[in-house]
Amino acid sequence: MSAVRPDFYAEWRARNEARLQLRESDSPQPSERVLQSIWRHQRLRRDDLRALDGRPVRVLHPGFWNKEAGPDFRGAVVQIGDDPARSGDIEIDLVSSNWRAHSHHDNPAYASVILHVVWSADDHALTTDRPALALEPSLDSPLAELQSWADSPAAETWPAALQGSCAAPLRQLSPDQAQQLLSQAALVRLQRKAREIEIRARQSGWEQALWEGIFRALGYKQNVWPMQRLAELRARLVAECSGAVHLQARLLGVAGLLPADAPALNPYLRSLWDHWWRDRENFSDVLLPKTLWRFNGLRPANQPQRRLALAAHWLFAKPLFDNLEKWFAADESSSLLPLLQSPVDDFWSWHWGLSGNRLPKPQPLLGESRATDLAVNVLIPWFWARAQSGKNTAFQRRAEQKYLDWPAAQDNAVLRLARQRLFGQPPPRWLNTAAAQQGLLQIVRDFCQHTNALCADCLFPNLAQDFARS
Ligand code: SF4
């Protein structure tokens, strides 16, 4: 094989850059992704920005790029004309008429957009119902150059100017100190969750409070309330139940999630209906409407029907509660996941939902990341609360140690943003633990959520400074 120069690709690309740029700029308009990069890094003549109605626009903070549904940037701070500075969202589109063409005007998710940023105003400029800013006349460099820059790593990096006011004092801490600070914030979060559980336990008992926490966690943020309601009906649902399938029929029936017709070709659905026909009358006073459930944005493995099927196994196999007690009392080496995984379910191990084809191989009803979520948000706080109530400080310390040692949970948009604002990019490696994640979430709750993107009046930088001196 002939030896190819290791830099052939890069050199070829550099030699042909002009042609590549020309190809990009053949298009009369940049892509929305290029516009988002331009806005994020403010590659604009910022002193000379004017809204389509002629008023000057001052961007005090461009906001944080939102990669999920909704407006493109969250929490921007913008001043238009003589109005006071406002905090809100930014939507980016190619032309101003897209505001209505994309139905943003009647979508509540876009209600807090304070500025519609477009490449150019088209014939329908007046169809937007809020201030709009065209970028085309205000770029700080020729478009072809910006298109090439938008493809480079420079455009991908987190702009240092968007870091929080606490980033500088946090840099003064040694990695050890910063870890300690986050661990302390994480313990505050643990105690807050424990307090919520303890309040519920005072009304309904410790075991019921645990089940409610478990059900809520299985509902994710979309379905917390219907799950809570099903947990409240636990005693009635399990009474005189003949097996896990019978309990699945009751849970799905009361939830309003059983399809109305029992398709002849689905024997599992038929067996659910065999049970539910007999039980339905007894539960007619507690049936939930299907409209209570949210399915958007849920992966197949996280659909509520599948989570309820798993809950039926836990409720029917009574040892779960005892097993959790043993797990907590045992050495930290014993794993939680095997306790939470159900035996192979004849139907649910092979299907994501009630409809759909059989999977080529069985899938567990619970994975590592959900087990972690249950551990840090429900189980460990529950053990901590119970230990505190029983004045068992040794068990409290045990719960804290388990909490701090737990491996990292699944990443999410809130954590990513918090990491970037507090620690910049690339984030320190030690941030990849559940304790650091929980600490970051507590700081967001205590500080970031009470101010704007400019960190106005935030006291966390003072806290970090005091911590360094302590
Ligand atoms: S709001 Fe406070 S805690 Fe959040 S990034 Fe700004 S200074 Fe840091």
XYZ file of N, CA, C and O in Angstrom, residues 238-366:
516
model
N -53.604 -3.729 44.593
C -52.962 -5.040 44.815
C -53.885 -6.014 45.556
O -53.623 -7.221 45.557
N -54.961 -5.518 46.152
C -55.825 -6.390 46.962
C -56.400 -7.527 46.106
O -56.964 -7.285 45.036
N -56.210 -8.739 46.584
C -56.760 -9.940 45.928
C -56.361 -10.047 44.453
O -57.174 -10.423 43.600
N -55.138 -9.687 44.181
C -54.638 -9.798 42.808
C -54.025 -11.189 42.621
O -53.319 -11.680 43.496
N -54.273 -11.808 41.460
C -53.844 -13.205 41.312
C -52.440 -13.339 40.736
O -51.880 -14.430 40.736
N -51.855 -12.278 40.224
C -50.514 -12.401 39.645
C -50.102 -11.100 38.984
O -50.870 -10.126 38.957
N -48.882 -11.093 38.435
C -48.352 -9.854 37.862
C -49.188 -9.395 36.664
O -49.440 -8.197 36.497
N -49.661 -10.345 35.828
C -50.457 -9.930 34.655
C -51.788 -9.328 35.117
O -52.251 -8.321 34.564
N -52.374 -9.922 36.134
C -53.619 -9.366 36.685
C -53.392 -7.920 37.171
O -54.182 -7.013 36.900
N -52.262 -7.719 37.847
C -51.962 -6.376 38.359
C -51.655 -5.405 37.213
O -52.038 -4.229 37.251
N -50.983 -5.912 36.187
C -50.731 -5.059 35.008
C -52.063 -4.637 34.394
O -52.247 -3.478 34.004
N -53.028 -5.578 34.339
C -54.347 -5.237 33.778
C -55.007 -4.141 34.604
O -55.563 -3.185 34.068
N -54.912 -4.255 35.921
C -55.542 -3.226 36.782
C -54.851 -1.875 36.624
O -55.517 -0.844 36.514
N -53.514 -1.895 36.647
C -52.788 -0.619 36.530
C -53.093 0.058 35.196
O -53.401 1.252 35.142
N -53.001 -0.721 34.115
C -53.246 -0.131 32.792
C -54.709 0.254 32.633
O -55.030 1.278 32.024
N -55.617 -0.555 33.210
C -57.044 -0.258 33.102
C -57.388 1.019 33.858
O -58.012 1.932 33.311
N -56.950 1.123 35.107
C -57.241 2.332 35.893
C -56.558 3.550 35.264
O -57.102 4.649 35.256
N -55.359 3.340 34.697
C -54.631 4.457 34.069
C -55.315 4.954 32.810
O -55.002 6.033 32.320
N -56.249 4.159 32.273
C -56.888 4.543 31.012
C -55.991 4.242 29.825
O -56.155 4.833 28.757
N -55.026 3.336 29.997
C -54.058 3.075 28.937
C -54.270 1.730 28.231
O -53.436 1.311 27.441
N -55.397 1.061 28.530
C -55.686 -0.187 27.806
C -56.445 0.165 26.534
O -57.475 0.838 26.603
N -55.964 -0.285 25.378
C -56.715 0.012 24.140
C -58.131 -0.531 24.254
O -58.351 -1.600 24.838
N -59.105 0.210 23.711
C -60.522 -0.153 23.888
C -60.852 -1.515 23.291
O -61.641 -2.264 23.834
N -60.239 -1.837 22.159
C -60.545 -3.133 21.538
C -59.440 -4.113 21.873
O -58.273 -3.761 21.881
N -59.821 -5.349 22.121
C -58.823 -6.391 22.358
C -58.555 -7.081 21.029
O -59.357 -7.894 20.585
N -57.442 -6.724 20.355
C -57.206 -7.341 19.042
C -57.054 -8.854 19.191
O -56.317 -9.337 20.044
N -57.774 -9.549 18.313
C -57.778 -11.005 18.405
C -56.384 -11.590 18.276
O -56.085 -12.646 18.820
N -55.482 -10.854 17.586
C -54.170 -11.436 17.313
C -53.155 -11.198 18.432
O -52.033 -11.636 18.348
N -53.547 -10.466 19.462
C -52.586 -10.175 20.534
C -53.029 -10.906 21.814
O -53.849 -10.412 22.581
N -52.468 -12.091 22.056
C -52.938 -12.897 23.197
C -52.697 -12.200 24.534
O -53.495 -12.353 25.463
N -51.600 -11.407 24.624
C -51.336 -10.718 25.895
C -52.446 -9.703 26.176
O -52.988 -9.631 27.284
N -52.787 -8.925 25.155
C -53.839 -7.919 25.337
C -55.156 -8.606 25.701
O -55.927 -8.103 26.534
N -55.388 -9.767 25.094
C -56.612 -10.507 25.426
C -56.622 -10.914 26.894
O -57.616 -10.791 27.589
N -55.436 -11.368 27.370
C -55.403 -11.804 28.783
C -55.585 -10.596 29.714
O -56.208 -10.715 30.771
N -55.079 -9.420 29.311
C -55.320 -8.218 30.137
C -56.819 -7.928 30.206
O -57.371 -7.647 31.276
N -57.460 -8.006 29.067
C -58.899 -7.715 29.044
C -59.702 -8.767 29.809
O -60.717 -8.451 30.430
N -59.243 -10.023 29.770
C -59.945 -11.074 30.543
C -60.033 -10.678 32.005
O -61.038 -10.883 32.678
N -58.921 -10.115 32.515
C -58.931 -9.653 33.913
C -59.747 -8.368 34.054
O -60.531 -8.208 34.992
N -59.499 -7.441 33.148
C -60.081 -6.104 33.308
C -61.600 -6.095 33.167
O -62.294 -5.337 33.833
N -62.157 -6.979 32.323
C -63.627 -7.056 32.227
C -64.238 -7.291 33.603
O -65.249 -6.728 33.976
N -63.599 -8.188 34.360
C -64.161 -8.551 35.670
C -63.959 -7.445 36.701
O -64.748 -7.279 37.607
N -62.811 -6.693 36.576
C -62.452 -5.709 37.614
C -63.002 -4.307 37.366
O -63.079 -3.498 38.284
N -63.315 -4.040 36.111
C -63.555 -2.639 35.735
C -64.605 -1.963 36.606
O -64.416 -0.825 37.033
N -65.685 -2.654 36.861
C -66.765 -2.064 37.635
C -66.279 -1.623 39.023
O -66.627 -0.544 39.523
N -65.423 -2.463 39.625
C -64.938 -2.156 40.987
C -64.062 -0.909 41.052
O -63.871 -0.331 42.117
N -63.468 -0.557 39.906
C -62.562 0.604 39.902
C -63.159 1.795 39.154
O -62.458 2.761 38.874
N -64.461 1.712 38.858
C -65.050 2.758 38.011
C -64.974 4.144 38.647
O -65.002 5.156 37.952
N -64.845 4.199 39.974
C -64.810 5.518 40.636
C -63.406 6.147 40.620
O -63.241 7.294 41.048
N -62.382 5.406 40.156
C -61.024 5.973 40.197
C -60.323 5.934 38.829
O -59.114 6.092 38.743
N -61.091 5.735 37.764
C -60.465 5.647 36.431
C -59.846 6.984 36.035
O -60.438 8.036 36.246
N -58.656 6.931 35.449
C -58.000 8.159 34.984
C -58.271 8.332 33.490
O -58.277 7.351 32.751
N -58.450 9.579 33.055
C -58.610 9.775 31.600
C -57.253 9.628 30.899
O -56.222 10.037 31.442
N -57.277 9.068 29.721
C -56.015 8.882 28.982
C -55.337 10.225 28.701
O -54.114 10.319 28.581
N -56.162 11.286 28.599
C -55.600 12.597 28.265
C -54.668 13.141 29.352
O -53.972 14.123 29.155
N -54.685 12.490 30.519
C -53.798 12.937 31.604
C -52.329 12.624 31.290
O -51.426 13.221 31.864
N -52.120 11.682 30.397
C -50.756 11.206 30.125
C -50.114 11.981 29.002
O -50.764 12.394 28.062
N -48.785 12.166 29.134
C -48.002 12.832 28.089
C -47.043 11.821 27.485
O -46.318 11.152 28.216
N -47.054 11.737 26.155
C -46.189 10.759 25.485
C -45.085 11.429 24.672
O -44.122 10.788 24.272
N -45.226 12.750 24.439
C -44.242 13.448 23.605
C -42.860 13.411 24.228
O -42.715 13.640 25.429
N -41.881 13.175 23.405
C -40.495 13.246 23.873
C -40.064 12.036 24.684
O -38.948 12.024 25.209
N -40.931 11.031 24.832
C -40.544 9.836 25.593
C -40.024 8.770 24.645
O -40.665 8.470 23.632
N -38.891 8.197 24.984
C -38.379 7.099 24.167
C -39.256 5.858 24.390
O -39.900 5.740 25.453
N -39.260 4.909 23.431
C -40.145 3.730 23.589
C -39.928 3.027 24.931
O -40.890 2.613 25.579
N -38.673 2.939 25.374
C -38.403 2.202 26.623
C -38.996 2.903 27.839
O -39.154 2.297 28.898
N -39.319 4.189 27.701
C -39.789 4.950 28.865
C -41.290 5.229 28.834
O -41.788 6.013 29.639
N -41.993 4.615 27.900
C -43.446 4.850 27.817
C -44.123 4.387 29.111
O -43.706 3.389 29.713
N -45.173 5.096 29.546
C -45.784 4.741 30.839
C -46.311 3.312 30.910
O -46.236 2.684 31.970
N -46.830 2.767 29.795
C -47.355 1.388 29.849
C -46.250 0.415 30.280
O -46.477 -0.485 31.097
N -45.066 0.643 29.725
C -43.939 -0.257 30.029
C -43.500 -0.085 31.481
O -43.170 -1.034 32.173
N -43.516 1.167 31.948
C -43.122 1.425 33.340
C -44.138 0.813 34.313
O -43.772 0.320 35.383
N -45.426 0.856 33.944
C -46.441 0.261 34.822
C -46.318 -1.263 34.844
O -46.562 -1.897 35.867
N -45.941 -1.833 33.711
C -45.749 -3.292 33.672
C -44.642 -3.686 34.660
O -44.761 -4.681 35.389
N -43.584 -2.884 34.708
C -42.494 -3.157 35.647
C -42.969 -2.963 37.094
O -42.705 -3.799 37.971
N -43.720 -1.874 37.318
C -44.221 -1.610 38.674
C -45.091 -2.756 39.169
O -45.077 -3.105 40.353
N -45.843 -3.385 38.251
C -46.699 -4.522 38.642
C -45.827 -5.656 39.177
O -46.170 -6.305 40.170
N -44.696 -5.907 38.524
C -43.793 -6.965 39.019
C -43.287 -6.613 40.424
O -43.232 -7.459 41.306
N -42.883 -5.358 40.607
C -42.360 -4.950 41.927
C -43.435 -5.093 43.010
O -43.172 -5.553 44.105
N -44.653 -4.643 42.676
C -45.715 -4.680 43.689
C -46.126 -6.107 44.004
O -46.455 -6.423 45.147
N -46.109 -6.945 42.983
C -46.574 -8.306 43.218
C -45.508 -9.140 43.918
O -45.818 -9.959 44.788
N -44.223 -8.912 43.547
C -43.138 -9.655 44.203
C -42.819 -8.933 45.507
O -42.014 -8.033 45.549
N -43.488 -9.297 46.558
C -43.419 -8.529 47.811
C -41.996 -8.307 48.358
O -41.765 -7.341 49.053
N -41.011 -9.188 48.021
C -39.712 -8.999 48.662
C -38.992 -7.703 48.289
O -37.973 -7.401 48.884
N -39.482 -6.944 47.291
C -38.718 -5.753 46.887
C -38.368 -4.872 48.081
O -37.232 -4.446 48.258
N -39.364 -4.643 48.923
C -39.157 -3.754 50.055
C -38.072 -4.321 50.980
O -37.140 -3.617 51.374
N -38.173 -5.614 51.306
C -37.170 -6.249 52.186
C -35.799 -6.245 51.525
O -34.778 -6.021 52.173
N -35.788 -6.514 50.208
C -34.511 -6.548 49.498
C -33.813 -5.194 49.533
O -32.592 -5.107 49.652
N -34.604 -4.136 49.418
C -34.007 -2.798 49.469
C -33.410 -2.543 50.850
O -32.337 -1.939 50.983
N -34.082 -2.998 51.865
C -33.554 -2.842 53.232
C -32.195 -3.551 53.340
O -31.243 -3.014 53.885
N -32.150 -4.783 52.787
C -30.896 -5.548 52.864
C -29.812 -4.871 52.040
O -28.660 -4.800 52.445
N -30.191 -4.375 50.882
C -29.217 -3.688 50.024
C -28.613 -2.481 50.756
O -27.416 -2.262 50.740
N -29.455 -1.749 51.445
C -28.945 -0.558 52.120
C -28.033 -0.932 53.287
O -27.005 -0.293 53.519
N -28.426 -1.990 53.982
C -27.633 -2.373 55.156
C -26.322 -3.053 54.767
O -25.370 -3.070 55.546
N -26.261 -3.579 53.532
C -25.063 -4.334 53.118
C -23.932 -3.383 52.749
O -24.108 -2.167 52.686
N -22.761 -3.971 52.438
C -21.617 -3.161 52.012
C -21.958 -2.422 50.737
O -22.804 -2.840 49.960
N -21.197 -1.356 50.501
C -21.468 -0.536 49.331
C -21.264 -1.306 48.019
O -21.732 -0.914 46.978
N -20.591 -2.488 48.104
C -20.290 -3.234 46.876
C -21.549 -3.889 46.278
O -21.580 -4.200 45.101
N -22.605 -4.090 47.079
C -23.742 -4.816 46.510
C -24.520 -3.900 45.566
O -24.789 -2.747 45.860
N -24.874 -4.467 44.412
C -25.433 -3.642 43.343
C -26.959 -3.532 43.463
O -27.633 -4.482 43.861
N -27.467 -2.392 43.087
C -28.908 -2.152 43.175
C -29.658 -2.705 41.969
O -30.756 -3.235 42.103
N -29.046 -2.601 40.791
C -29.776 -2.918 39.562
C -30.394 -4.320 39.559
O -31.575 -4.461 39.212
N -29.661 -5.378 39.959
C -30.289 -6.717 39.927
C -31.551 -6.802 40.792
O -32.476 -7.535 40.465
N -31.599 -6.028 41.876
C -32.795 -6.052 42.731
C -34.009 -5.444 42.034
O -35.145 -5.813 42.299
N -33.722 -4.478 41.171
C -34.823 -3.740 40.547
C -35.268 -4.350 39.228
O -36.358 -4.038 38.737
N -34.400 -5.181 38.641
C -34.802 -5.778 37.373
C -35.811 -6.891 37.632
O -35.604 -7.733 38.506
N -36.872 -6.892 36.842
C -37.904 -7.918 37.033
C -37.446 -9.199 36.351
O -36.537 -9.168 35.523
N -38.090 -10.341 36.662
C -37.811 -11.528 35.851
C -38.265 -11.269 34.421
O -38.987 -10.301 34.162
N -37.819 -12.129 33.483
C -38.222 -11.913 32.089
C -39.747 -11.940 32.012
O -40.400 -12.835 32.539
N -40.291 -10.907 31.400
C -41.745 -10.795 31.246
C -42.092 -11.326 29.854
O -41.506 -10.884 28.861
N -43.055 -12.270 29.807
C -43.361 -12.930 28.530
C -43.716 -11.939 27.430
O -43.465 -12.186 26.259
N -44.314 -10.841 27.799
C -44.681 -9.865 26.766
C -43.720 -8.674 26.758
O -43.101 -8.356 25.751
N -43.549 -8.000 27.910
C -42.872 -6.700 27.927
C -41.360 -6.798 27.701
O -40.742 -5.818 27.286
N -40.779 -7.944 27.967
C -39.356 -8.079 27.662
C -39.128 -8.117 26.151
O -38.025 -7.883 25.681
N -40.187 -8.405 25.397
C -40.042 -8.569 23.949
C -40.731 -7.466 23.152
O -40.752 -7.505 21.928
N -41.355 -6.513 23.833
C -42.075 -5.444 23.112
C -41.832 -4.108 23.806
O -41.818 -4.037 25.024
N -41.709 -3.031 23.004
C -41.611 -1.687 23.603
C -42.977 -1.204 24.062
O -43.080 -0.464 25.028
N -44.034 -1.604 23.333
C -45.370 -1.110 23.672
C -46.418 -2.165 23.388
O -46.095 -3.273 22.947
N -47.683 -1.816 23.623
C -48.763 -2.786 23.423
C -48.967 -3.107 21.947
O -49.456 -4.172 21.600
N -48.601 -2.171 21.082
C -48.642 -2.480 19.651
C -47.191 -2.567 19.174
O -46.279 -2.225 19.917
N -46.995 -3.005 17.993
C -45.625 -3.090 17.464
C -45.122 -4.521 17.439
O -45.656 -5.395 18.123
N -44.059 -4.698 16.667
C -43.543 -6.047 16.444
C -42.726 -6.546 17.629
O -42.238 -5.765 18.452
N -42.569 -7.858 17.669
C -41.728 -8.487 18.685
C -40.279 -8.104 18.417
O -39.813 -8.066 17.269
N -39.536 -7.783 19.492
C -38.137 -7.386 19.355
C -37.277 -8.618 19.063
O -37.604 -9.733 19.499
N -36.170 -8.417 18.357
C -35.321 -9.581 18.042
C -34.705 -10.215 19.280
O -34.456 -11.421 19.326
N -34.434 -9.422 20.317
C -33.922 -10.023 21.558
C -34.555 -9.309 22.763
O -34.958 -8.148 22.653
N -34.635 -10.000 23.899
C -35.345 -9.391 25.039
C -34.610 -8.158 25.558
O -33.384 -8.105 25.540
N -35.385 -7.179 26.016
C -34.831 -5.934 26.575
C -35.239 -5.829 28.039
O -36.401 -6.085 28.369
N -34.297 -5.463 28.921
C -34.668 -5.335 30.332
C -35.726 -4.239 30.519
O -35.758 -3.279 29.759
N -36.565 -4.395 31.558
C -37.584 -3.376 31.811
C -37.019 -2.170 32.552
O -37.687 -1.159 32.705
N -35.783 -2.308 33.026
C -35.147 -1.175 33.703
C -33.649 -1.205 33.404
O -33.022 -2.255 33.504
